[in-house]
Amino acid sequence: MKLFFIPILIALFIVIYQCYNEWCVKNKYFKQLSVNKLVNSSSLSIAETLFGCMNSLVLGNGKVYGELIGRGISAFSCLFSMFVKDRNLYKIVSLSVVKECLTKYIRFPKYVMTGKLINSVSCAIPLFYLGAVFTKEELGFFSMSNTIIAVPISIITIAVSDAYRQRANEDYNNYGSCRNILVKTIVPISIISLVGFSILFIISPFLFEIILGSQWINAGIYTRYLIPMVAISFVTEVIRPTLIIASKQSYDFIWQLLFLFSMLLLIVISNLYRDIYVFLLFLVE
């Protein structure tokens, strides 16, 4: 029963961290944004490692308590930084201001939050399907391939997207359009994606073999199938905030619904063949 409140606290700490990051982007506190991410990643890693080592002392819940402590340190670090840099903001916050903002920005929880939930479900569907239909070895290859490409890519896209979002938001507020910065961003990002992922397509099996060993060469082959999808995602994730900046959150919600439908359709079609490479092919398409 004691663990019941932990996910709620973790969610609260994550919200504080994410909200302050958005505030840093809005106000061009890019140095502070880097500090936030450094504190978040390091506190999580250290806390999870320490509590993981003391797993038996916390009744086998070391990772859970590590996550709680790490997220808590990150959240309180953000609150402290905000108090130091923008302490006057605390004086103008009131219940009436909160209610006004809630009414004004109701489209965000209505569409964006629901869309992110749908996106999480959609991304999990292939993993559940692979685990149910294919061997643990094939699931392991897919998970490793997905992790190797997704983690570094997400770090790059988040960093570029933060800078793009700040400039696009500024342009939209001043001129009513962010088309100029959108074009200036999408062209070089597309070129980088095309060149970088073309190289990765060629070397991925050899790369996996060299770094992880010959037993993981299949993960490198799976990566080749995933590269077109990841290359497109690399570009779209950078410019995705455009829909939110232009108050077109409903478009993003519709996109997530279509994504969910495509994942369910993928499962139906793949189930007719029960072949991992057919599954990967349809996943990319």
PDB file of C-alpha atoms in Angstrom:
ATOM      1  CA  MET A   1       0.000   0.000   0.000  1.00  0.00           C
ATOM      2  CA  LYS A   2       2.952   2.317   0.738  1.00  0.00           C
ATOM      3  CA  LEU A   3       4.039   2.051  -2.896  1.00  0.00           C
ATOM      4  CA  PHE A   4       0.646   3.304  -4.106  1.00  0.00           C
ATOM      5  CA  PHE A   5       1.639   6.970  -3.683  1.00  0.00           C
ATOM      6  CA  ILE A   6       5.084   6.620  -5.249  1.00  0.00           C
ATOM      7  CA  PRO A   7       3.937   6.704  -8.923  1.00  0.00           C
ATOM      8  CA  ILE A   8       1.853   9.803  -8.115  1.00  0.00           C
ATOM      9  CA  LEU A   9       4.871  11.556  -6.591  1.00  0.00           C
ATOM     10  CA  ILE A  10       7.109  10.492  -9.483  1.00  0.00           C
ATOM     11  CA  ALA A  11       4.544  11.859 -11.962  1.00  0.00           C
ATOM     12  CA  LEU A  12       4.427  15.161 -10.023  1.00  0.00           C
ATOM     13  CA  PHE A  13       8.229  15.453 -10.057  1.00  0.00           C
ATOM     14  CA  ILE A  14       8.335  14.732 -13.808  1.00  0.00           C
ATOM     15  CA  VAL A  15       5.684  17.420 -14.444  1.00  0.00           C
ATOM     16  CA  ILE A  16       7.724  19.982 -12.457  1.00  0.00           C
ATOM     17  CA  TYR A  17      10.865  19.070 -14.406  1.00  0.00           C
ATOM     18  CA  GLN A  18       9.144  19.223 -17.805  1.00  0.00           C
ATOM     19  CA  CYS A  19       7.327  22.494 -17.044  1.00  0.00           C
ATOM     20  CA  TYR A  20      10.512  24.214 -15.928  1.00  0.00           C
ATOM     21  CA  ASN A  21      12.313  22.972 -19.039  1.00  0.00           C
ATOM     22  CA  GLU A  22       9.596  24.570 -21.175  1.00  0.00           C
ATOM     23  CA  TRP A  23       9.994  27.790 -19.185  1.00  0.00           C
ATOM     24  CA  CYS A  24      13.745  27.721 -19.868  1.00  0.00           C
ATOM     25  CA  VAL A  25      13.130  27.248 -23.592  1.00  0.00           C
ATOM     26  CA  LYS A  26      10.630  30.123 -23.658  1.00  0.00           C
ATOM     27  CA  ASN A  27      13.034  32.490 -21.916  1.00  0.00           C
ATOM     28  CA  LYS A  28      16.194  31.299 -23.700  1.00  0.00           C
ATOM     29  CA  TYR A  29      17.751  29.882 -20.526  1.00  0.00           C
ATOM     30  CA  PHE A  30      19.658  27.329 -22.589  1.00  0.00           C
ATOM     31  CA  LYS A  31      22.511  27.061 -20.085  1.00  0.00           C
ATOM     32  CA  GLN A  32      20.016  26.319 -17.306  1.00  0.00           C
ATOM     33  CA  LEU A  33      18.251  23.840 -19.608  1.00  0.00           C
ATOM     34  CA  SER A  34      21.509  21.909 -19.974  1.00  0.00           C
ATOM     35  CA  VAL A  35      22.029  21.992 -16.201  1.00  0.00           C
ATOM     36  CA  ASN A  36      18.473  20.657 -15.664  1.00  0.00           C
ATOM     37  CA  LYS A  37      19.072  17.710 -17.968  1.00  0.00           C
ATOM     38  CA  LEU A  38      22.465  16.984 -16.427  1.00  0.00           C
ATOM     39  CA  VAL A  39      21.006  17.014 -12.888  1.00  0.00           C
ATOM     40  CA  ASN A  40      18.043  14.886 -13.993  1.00  0.00           C
ATOM     41  CA  SER A  41      20.116  12.182 -15.704  1.00  0.00           C
ATOM     42  CA  SER A  42      22.858  12.060 -13.063  1.00  0.00           C
ATOM     43  CA  SER A  43      20.481  12.042 -10.067  1.00  0.00           C
ATOM     44  CA  LEU A  44      18.438   9.244 -11.635  1.00  0.00           C
ATOM     45  CA  SER A  45      21.508   7.165 -12.456  1.00  0.00           C
ATOM     46  CA  ILE A  46      23.132   7.610  -9.024  1.00  0.00           C
ATOM     47  CA  ALA A  47      19.914   7.074  -7.032  1.00  0.00           C
ATOM     48  CA  GLU A  48      18.873   3.999  -9.002  1.00  0.00           C
ATOM     49  CA  THR A  49      22.360   2.517  -8.694  1.00  0.00           C
ATOM     50  CA  LEU A  50      22.590   3.142  -4.928  1.00  0.00           C
ATOM     51  CA  PHE A  51      19.103   1.868  -4.141  1.00  0.00           C
ATOM     52  CA  GLY A  52      19.633  -1.013  -6.538  1.00  0.00           C
ATOM     53  CA  CYS A  53      22.646  -2.067  -4.457  1.00  0.00           C
ATOM     54  CA  MET A  54      20.471  -1.815  -1.318  1.00  0.00           C
ATOM     55  CA  ASN A  55      17.646  -3.735  -2.976  1.00  0.00           C
ATOM     56  CA  SER A  56      17.263  -6.265  -0.159  1.00  0.00           C
ATOM     57  CA  LEU A  57      17.074  -3.495   2.478  1.00  0.00           C
ATOM     58  CA  VAL A  58      14.066  -1.893   0.765  1.00  0.00           C
ATOM     59  CA  LEU A  59      12.196  -5.164   0.252  1.00  0.00           C
ATOM     60  CA  GLY A  60      13.172  -5.571  -3.391  1.00  0.00           C
ATOM     61  CA  ASN A  61      11.912  -2.115  -4.387  1.00  0.00           C
ATOM     62  CA  GLY A  62      15.314  -0.520  -4.922  1.00  0.00           C
ATOM     63  CA  LYS A  63      14.664   0.693  -8.457  1.00  0.00           C
ATOM     64  CA  VAL A  64      11.302   2.189  -7.456  1.00  0.00           C
ATOM     65  CA  TYR A  65      12.782   4.174  -4.561  1.00  0.00           C
ATOM     66  CA  GLY A  66      15.760   5.120  -6.717  1.00  0.00           C
ATOM     67  CA  GLU A  67      13.426   6.534  -9.356  1.00  0.00           C
ATOM     68  CA  LEU A  68      11.512   8.468  -6.670  1.00  0.00           C
ATOM     69  CA  ILE A  69      14.631   9.983  -5.090  1.00  0.00           C
ATOM     70  CA  GLY A  70      16.254  10.771  -8.446  1.00  0.00           C
ATOM     71  CA  ARG A  71      13.133  12.474  -9.818  1.00  0.00           C
ATOM     72  CA  GLY A  72      12.674  14.317  -6.519  1.00  0.00           C
ATOM     73  CA  ILE A  73      16.210  15.749  -6.608  1.00  0.00           C
ATOM     74  CA  SER A  74      15.655  16.834 -10.227  1.00  0.00           C
ATOM     75  CA  ALA A  75      12.308  18.513  -9.420  1.00  0.00           C
ATOM     76  CA  PHE A  76      13.584  20.369  -6.335  1.00  0.00           C
ATOM     77  CA  SER A  77      16.643  21.499  -8.308  1.00  0.00           C
ATOM     78  CA  CYS A  78      14.283  23.033 -10.895  1.00  0.00           C
ATOM     79  CA  LEU A  79      12.157  24.718  -8.202  1.00  0.00           C
ATOM     80  CA  PHE A  80      15.266  26.153  -6.558  1.00  0.00           C
ATOM     81  CA  SER A  81      16.622  27.454  -9.882  1.00  0.00           C
ATOM     82  CA  MET A  82      13.286  29.048 -10.710  1.00  0.00           C
ATOM     83  CA  PHE A  83      13.152  30.703  -7.281  1.00  0.00           C
ATOM     84  CA  VAL A  84      16.644  32.131  -7.770  1.00  0.00           C
ATOM     85  CA  LYS A  85      16.138  33.349 -11.365  1.00  0.00           C
ATOM     86  CA  ASP A  86      12.439  34.312 -11.387  1.00  0.00           C
ATOM     87  CA  ARG A  87      11.328  34.648  -7.775  1.00  0.00           C
ATOM     88  CA  ASN A  88       8.955  37.532  -8.626  1.00  0.00           C
ATOM     89  CA  LEU A  89       6.748  35.084 -10.534  1.00  0.00           C
ATOM     90  CA  TYR A  90       5.649  33.492  -7.266  1.00  0.00           C
ATOM     91  CA  LYS A  91       4.030  36.808  -6.257  1.00  0.00           C
ATOM     92  CA  ILE A  92       1.642  36.947  -9.239  1.00  0.00           C
ATOM     93  CA  VAL A  93       0.427  33.356  -9.127  1.00  0.00           C
ATOM     94  CA  SER A  94      -3.105  32.986  -7.743  1.00  0.00           C
ATOM     95  CA  LEU A  95      -6.050  30.628  -8.039  1.00  0.00           C
ATOM     96  CA  SER A  96      -7.819  32.991 -10.437  1.00  0.00           C
ATOM     97  CA  VAL A  97      -4.744  33.132 -12.714  1.00  0.00           C
ATOM     98  CA  VAL A  98      -4.501  29.322 -12.685  1.00  0.00           C
ATOM     99  CA  LYS A  99      -8.220  29.008 -13.583  1.00  0.00           C
ATOM    100  CA  GLU A 100      -7.825  31.548 -16.387  1.00  0.00           C
ATOM    101  CA  CYS A 101      -4.856  29.655 -17.851  1.00  0.00           C
ATOM    102  CA  LEU A 102      -6.690  26.345 -17.525  1.00  0.00           C
ATOM    103  CA  THR A 103      -9.610  27.722 -19.541  1.00  0.00           C
ATOM    104  CA  LYS A 104      -7.366  29.407 -22.097  1.00  0.00           C
ATOM    105  CA  TYR A 105      -5.132  26.382 -22.705  1.00  0.00           C
ATOM    106  CA  ILE A 106      -7.676  23.576 -22.293  1.00  0.00           C
ATOM    107  CA  ARG A 107      -6.685  22.202 -25.714  1.00  0.00           C
ATOM    108  CA  PHE A 108      -3.333  21.069 -24.308  1.00  0.00           C
ATOM    109  CA  PRO A 109      -4.594  18.509 -21.778  1.00  0.00           C
ATOM    110  CA  LYS A 110      -7.528  17.685 -24.045  1.00  0.00           C
ATOM    111  CA  TYR A 111      -5.530  16.846 -27.171  1.00  0.00           C
ATOM    112  CA  VAL A 112      -1.794  16.773 -26.369  1.00  0.00           C
ATOM    113  CA  MET A 113      -2.017  14.646 -23.215  1.00  0.00           C
ATOM    114  CA  THR A 114      -4.442  12.207 -24.812  1.00  0.00           C
ATOM    115  CA  GLY A 115      -2.303  12.116 -27.947  1.00  0.00           C
ATOM    116  CA  LYS A 116       0.825  11.264 -25.939  1.00  0.00           C
ATOM    117  CA  LEU A 117      -1.040   8.463 -24.173  1.00  0.00           C
ATOM    118  CA  ILE A 118      -2.154   7.046 -27.526  1.00  0.00           C
ATOM    119  CA  ASN A 119       1.410   7.387 -28.840  1.00  0.00           C
ATOM    120  CA  SER A 120       2.794   5.419 -25.872  1.00  0.00           C
ATOM    121  CA  VAL A 121       0.260   2.638 -26.465  1.00  0.00           C
ATOM    122  CA  SER A 122       1.028   2.606 -30.203  1.00  0.00           C
ATOM    123  CA  CYS A 123       4.789   2.350 -29.617  1.00  0.00           C
ATOM    124  CA  ALA A 124       4.286  -0.524 -27.161  1.00  0.00           C
ATOM    125  CA  ILE A 125       2.113  -2.600 -29.516  1.00  0.00           C
ATOM    126  CA  PRO A 126       5.008  -3.986 -31.660  1.00  0.00           C
ATOM    127  CA  LEU A 127       6.888  -5.087 -28.528  1.00  0.00           C
ATOM    128  CA  PHE A 128       3.862  -6.884 -27.073  1.00  0.00           C
ATOM    129  CA  TYR A 129       3.177  -8.520 -30.432  1.00  0.00           C
ATOM    130  CA  LEU A 130       6.781  -9.678 -30.853  1.00  0.00           C
ATOM    131  CA  GLY A 131       6.825 -11.072 -27.331  1.00  0.00           C
ATOM    132  CA  ALA A 132       3.592 -12.985 -27.906  1.00  0.00           C
ATOM    133  CA  VAL A 133       4.267 -14.389 -31.398  1.00  0.00           C
ATOM    134  CA  PHE A 134       8.043 -14.622 -31.875  1.00  0.00           C
ATOM    135  CA  THR A 135      10.914 -15.992 -29.805  1.00  0.00           C
ATOM    136  CA  LYS A 136      12.609 -14.143 -26.951  1.00  0.00           C
ATOM    137  CA  GLU A 137      15.741 -14.015 -29.107  1.00  0.00           C
ATOM    138  CA  GLU A 138      13.963 -12.114 -31.885  1.00  0.00           C
ATOM    139  CA  LEU A 139      12.351  -9.799 -29.337  1.00  0.00           C
ATOM    140  CA  GLY A 140      15.802  -9.172 -27.851  1.00  0.00           C
ATOM    141  CA  PHE A 141      17.297  -8.332 -31.250  1.00  0.00           C
ATOM    142  CA  PHE A 142      14.447  -5.912 -31.984  1.00  0.00           C
ATOM    143  CA  SER A 143      14.644  -4.250 -28.557  1.00  0.00           C
ATOM    144  CA  MET A 144      18.413  -3.851 -28.795  1.00  0.00           C
ATOM    145  CA  SER A 145      18.159  -2.446 -32.314  1.00  0.00           C
ATOM    146  CA  ASN A 146      15.410  -0.042 -31.249  1.00  0.00           C
ATOM    147  CA  THR A 147      17.380   1.107 -28.202  1.00  0.00           C
ATOM    148  CA  ILE A 148      20.666   1.595 -30.033  1.00  0.00           C
ATOM    149  CA  ILE A 149      19.070   3.850 -32.655  1.00  0.00           C
ATOM    150  CA  ALA A 150      16.377   5.546 -30.563  1.00  0.00           C
ATOM    151  CA  VAL A 151      18.350   6.711 -27.515  1.00  0.00           C
ATOM    152  CA  PRO A 152      21.087   8.764 -29.252  1.00  0.00           C
ATOM    153  CA  ILE A 153      18.598  10.054 -31.844  1.00  0.00           C
ATOM    154  CA  SER A 154      16.148  11.201 -29.165  1.00  0.00           C
ATOM    155  CA  ILE A 155      18.932  13.144 -27.397  1.00  0.00           C
ATOM    156  CA  ILE A 156      19.794  14.983 -30.626  1.00  0.00           C
ATOM    157  CA  THR A 157      16.181  15.673 -31.628  1.00  0.00           C
ATOM    158  CA  ILE A 158      15.258  16.967 -28.153  1.00  0.00           C
ATOM    159  CA  ALA A 159      18.218  19.378 -28.159  1.00  0.00           C
ATOM    160  CA  VAL A 160      17.494  20.693 -31.675  1.00  0.00           C
ATOM    161  CA  SER A 161      13.735  20.755 -31.066  1.00  0.00           C
ATOM    162  CA  ASP A 162      14.178  22.897 -27.930  1.00  0.00           C
ATOM    163  CA  ALA A 163      16.070  25.547 -29.887  1.00  0.00           C
ATOM    164  CA  TYR A 164      13.656  25.370 -32.841  1.00  0.00           C
ATOM    165  CA  ARG A 165      10.593  25.607 -30.587  1.00  0.00           C
ATOM    166  CA  GLN A 166      11.860  28.747 -28.877  1.00  0.00           C
ATOM    167  CA  ARG A 167      12.608  30.537 -32.168  1.00  0.00           C
ATOM    168  CA  ALA A 168       9.425  29.299 -33.903  1.00  0.00           C
ATOM    169  CA  ASN A 169       7.283  30.415 -30.961  1.00  0.00           C
ATOM    170  CA  GLU A 170       8.940  33.838 -30.985  1.00  0.00           C
ATOM    171  CA  ASP A 171       8.402  34.256 -34.740  1.00  0.00           C
ATOM    172  CA  TYR A 172       4.785  33.108 -34.540  1.00  0.00           C
ATOM    173  CA  ASN A 173       4.007  35.570 -31.733  1.00  0.00           C
ATOM    174  CA  ASN A 174       5.713  38.460 -33.548  1.00  0.00           C
ATOM    175  CA  TYR A 175       4.737  37.797 -37.168  1.00  0.00           C
ATOM    176  CA  GLY A 176       1.867  35.302 -37.038  1.00  0.00           C
ATOM    177  CA  SER A 177       3.949  32.705 -38.904  1.00  0.00           C
ATOM    178  CA  CYS A 178       7.036  30.572 -38.326  1.00  0.00           C
ATOM    179  CA  ARG A 179       7.407  29.384 -41.927  1.00  0.00           C
ATOM    180  CA  ASN A 180      10.858  30.958 -42.330  1.00  0.00           C
ATOM    181  CA  ILE A 181      12.496  29.155 -39.387  1.00  0.00           C
ATOM    182  CA  LEU A 182      10.599  25.979 -40.298  1.00  0.00           C
ATOM    183  CA  VAL A 183      12.190  25.885 -43.766  1.00  0.00           C
ATOM    184  CA  LYS A 184      15.606  26.865 -42.384  1.00  0.00           C
ATOM    185  CA  THR A 185      15.389  23.990 -39.920  1.00  0.00           C
ATOM    186  CA  ILE A 186      13.823  21.252 -42.021  1.00  0.00           C
ATOM    187  CA  VAL A 187      16.275  21.510 -44.945  1.00  0.00           C
ATOM    188  CA  PRO A 188      19.571  20.938 -43.043  1.00  0.00           C
ATOM    189  CA  ILE A 189      17.935  18.400 -40.702  1.00  0.00           C
ATOM    190  CA  SER A 190      16.676  16.424 -43.709  1.00  0.00           C
ATOM    191  CA  ILE A 191      20.138  16.454 -45.304  1.00  0.00           C
ATOM    192  CA  ILE A 192      21.774  15.326 -42.037  1.00  0.00           C
ATOM    193  CA  SER A 193      19.160  12.573 -41.688  1.00  0.00           C
ATOM    194  CA  LEU A 194      19.631  11.363 -45.267  1.00  0.00           C
ATOM    195  CA  VAL A 195      23.438  11.261 -45.095  1.00  0.00           C
ATOM    196  CA  GLY A 196      23.729   9.957 -41.529  1.00  0.00           C
ATOM    197  CA  PHE A 197      21.175   7.188 -41.833  1.00  0.00           C
ATOM    198  CA  SER A 198      22.455   6.131 -45.258  1.00  0.00           C
ATOM    199  CA  ILE A 199      25.855   5.519 -43.672  1.00  0.00           C
ATOM    200  CA  LEU A 200      24.222   3.699 -40.752  1.00  0.00           C
ATOM    201  CA  PHE A 201      22.242   1.541 -43.197  1.00  0.00           C
ATOM    202  CA  ILE A 202      25.495   0.339 -44.761  1.00  0.00           C
ATOM    203  CA  ILE A 203      27.499  -0.267 -41.597  1.00  0.00           C
ATOM    204  CA  SER A 204      24.856  -1.270 -39.002  1.00  0.00           C
ATOM    205  CA  PRO A 205      25.391  -5.087 -39.116  1.00  0.00           C
ATOM    206  CA  PHE A 206      29.180  -4.655 -38.896  1.00  0.00           C
ATOM    207  CA  LEU A 207      28.790  -2.020 -36.172  1.00  0.00           C
ATOM    208  CA  PHE A 208      26.684  -4.316 -33.984  1.00  0.00           C
ATOM    209  CA  GLU A 209      29.120  -7.175 -34.545  1.00  0.00           C
ATOM    210  CA  ILE A 210      32.149  -5.077 -33.583  1.00  0.00           C
ATOM    211  CA  ILE A 211      30.586  -3.396 -30.530  1.00  0.00           C
ATOM    212  CA  LEU A 212      28.344  -6.163 -29.130  1.00  0.00           C
ATOM    213  CA  GLY A 213      29.745  -9.327 -30.680  1.00  0.00           C
ATOM    214  CA  SER A 214      28.810 -11.653 -33.542  1.00  0.00           C
ATOM    215  CA  GLN A 215      25.728 -12.945 -31.668  1.00  0.00           C
ATOM    216  CA  TRP A 216      24.091  -9.519 -32.136  1.00  0.00           C
ATOM    217  CA  ILE A 217      24.585  -9.238 -35.904  1.00  0.00           C
ATOM    218  CA  ASN A 218      20.855  -9.906 -36.464  1.00  0.00           C
ATOM    219  CA  ALA A 219      20.075  -6.791 -34.441  1.00  0.00           C
ATOM    220  CA  GLY A 220      22.160  -4.854 -36.972  1.00  0.00           C
ATOM    221  CA  ILE A 221      20.144  -6.423 -39.811  1.00  0.00           C
ATOM    222  CA  TYR A 222      16.888  -5.447 -38.060  1.00  0.00           C
ATOM    223  CA  THR A 223      18.282  -1.920 -37.779  1.00  0.00           C
ATOM    224  CA  ARG A 224      18.502  -1.722 -41.572  1.00  0.00           C
ATOM    225  CA  TYR A 225      14.761  -2.332 -41.781  1.00  0.00           C
ATOM    226  CA  LEU A 226      14.033   0.307 -39.138  1.00  0.00           C
ATOM    227  CA  ILE A 227      16.299   3.026 -40.544  1.00  0.00           C
ATOM    228  CA  PRO A 228      13.799   4.562 -43.064  1.00  0.00           C
ATOM    229  CA  MET A 229      11.207   4.956 -40.305  1.00  0.00           C
ATOM    230  CA  VAL A 230      13.721   6.398 -37.834  1.00  0.00           C
ATOM    231  CA  ALA A 231      15.164   8.776 -40.464  1.00  0.00           C
ATOM    232  CA  ILE A 232      11.722  10.263 -41.103  1.00  0.00           C
ATOM    233  CA  SER A 233      10.976  10.378 -37.382  1.00  0.00           C
ATOM    234  CA  PHE A 234      14.271  12.219 -36.814  1.00  0.00           C
ATOM    235  CA  VAL A 235      12.990  15.106 -38.971  1.00  0.00           C
ATOM    236  CA  THR A 236       9.347  15.114 -37.871  1.00  0.00           C
ATOM    237  CA  GLU A 237      10.153  15.062 -34.147  1.00  0.00           C
ATOM    238  CA  VAL A 238      12.248  18.231 -34.506  1.00  0.00           C
ATOM    239  CA  ILE A 239       9.470  20.211 -36.210  1.00  0.00           C
ATOM    240  CA  ARG A 240       6.547  18.584 -34.381  1.00  0.00           C
ATOM    241  CA  PRO A 241       6.160  21.525 -31.924  1.00  0.00           C
ATOM    242  CA  THR A 242       4.950  23.606 -34.893  1.00  0.00           C
ATOM    243  CA  LEU A 243       1.449  22.163 -34.480  1.00  0.00           C
ATOM    244  CA  ILE A 244       1.335  23.219 -30.834  1.00  0.00           C
ATOM    245  CA  ILE A 245       2.776  26.673 -31.555  1.00  0.00           C
ATOM    246  CA  ALA A 246       0.105  27.222 -34.229  1.00  0.00           C
ATOM    247  CA  SER A 247      -2.639  25.951 -31.849  1.00  0.00           C
ATOM    248  CA  LYS A 248      -3.317  22.918 -34.075  1.00  0.00           C
ATOM    249  CA  GLN A 249      -3.198  20.372 -31.262  1.00  0.00           C
ATOM    250  CA  SER A 250      -6.203  18.562 -32.693  1.00  0.00           C
ATOM    251  CA  TYR A 251      -4.158  17.747 -35.823  1.00  0.00           C
ATOM    252  CA  ASP A 252      -1.531  16.037 -33.673  1.00  0.00           C
ATOM    253  CA  PHE A 253      -4.298  14.116 -31.885  1.00  0.00           C
ATOM    254  CA  ILE A 254      -5.722  12.911 -35.204  1.00  0.00           C
ATOM    255  CA  TRP A 255      -2.214  11.908 -36.309  1.00  0.00           C
ATOM    256  CA  GLN A 256      -1.778   9.820 -33.163  1.00  0.00           C
ATOM    257  CA  LEU A 257      -5.126   8.100 -33.775  1.00  0.00           C
ATOM    258  CA  LEU A 258      -4.005   7.222 -37.315  1.00  0.00           C
ATOM    259  CA  PHE A 259      -0.703   5.951 -35.904  1.00  0.00           C
ATOM    260  CA  LEU A 260      -2.585   3.692 -33.472  1.00  0.00           C
ATOM    261  CA  PHE A 261      -4.807   2.397 -36.271  1.00  0.00           C
ATOM    262  CA  SER A 262      -1.754   1.667 -38.445  1.00  0.00           C
ATOM    263  CA  MET A 263      -0.128  -0.298 -35.588  1.00  0.00           C
ATOM    264  CA  LEU A 264      -3.267  -2.400 -35.111  1.00  0.00           C
ATOM    265  CA  LEU A 265      -3.450  -2.978 -38.869  1.00  0.00           C
ATOM    266  CA  LEU A 266       0.221  -3.979 -38.800  1.00  0.00           C
ATOM    267  CA  ILE A 267      -0.544  -6.683 -36.229  1.00  0.00           C
ATOM    268  CA  VAL A 268      -3.455  -8.051 -38.277  1.00  0.00           C
ATOM    269  CA  ILE A 269      -1.402  -8.237 -41.502  1.00  0.00           C
ATOM    270  CA  SER A 270       1.780  -9.544 -39.828  1.00  0.00           C
ATOM    271  CA  ASN A 271      -0.218 -12.260 -38.105  1.00  0.00           C
ATOM    272  CA  LEU A 272      -1.063 -13.713 -41.527  1.00  0.00           C
ATOM    273  CA  TYR A 273       2.631 -14.300 -42.309  1.00  0.00           C
ATOM    274  CA  ARG A 274       4.272 -14.766 -38.903  1.00  0.00           C
ATOM    275  CA  ASP A 275       7.656 -13.801 -40.332  1.00  0.00           C
ATOM    276  CA  ILE A 276       9.872 -11.314 -38.478  1.00  0.00           C
ATOM    277  CA  TYR A 277      11.182  -9.690 -41.663  1.00  0.00           C
ATOM    278  CA  VAL A 278       7.674  -9.250 -43.074  1.00  0.00           C
ATOM    279  CA  PHE A 279       6.734  -7.670 -39.738  1.00  0.00           C
ATOM    280  CA  LEU A 280       9.687  -5.242 -39.937  1.00  0.00           C
ATOM    281  CA  LEU A 281       8.870  -4.393 -43.542  1.00  0.00           C
ATOM    282  CA  PHE A 282       5.246  -3.567 -42.723  1.00  0.00           C
ATOM    283  CA  LEU A 283       6.345  -1.663 -39.599  1.00  0.00           C
ATOM    284  CA  VAL A 284       8.448   0.696 -41.703  1.00  0.00           C
ATOM    285  CA  GLU A 285       5.740   1.152 -44.311  1.00  0.00           C
TER     286      GLU A 285
END
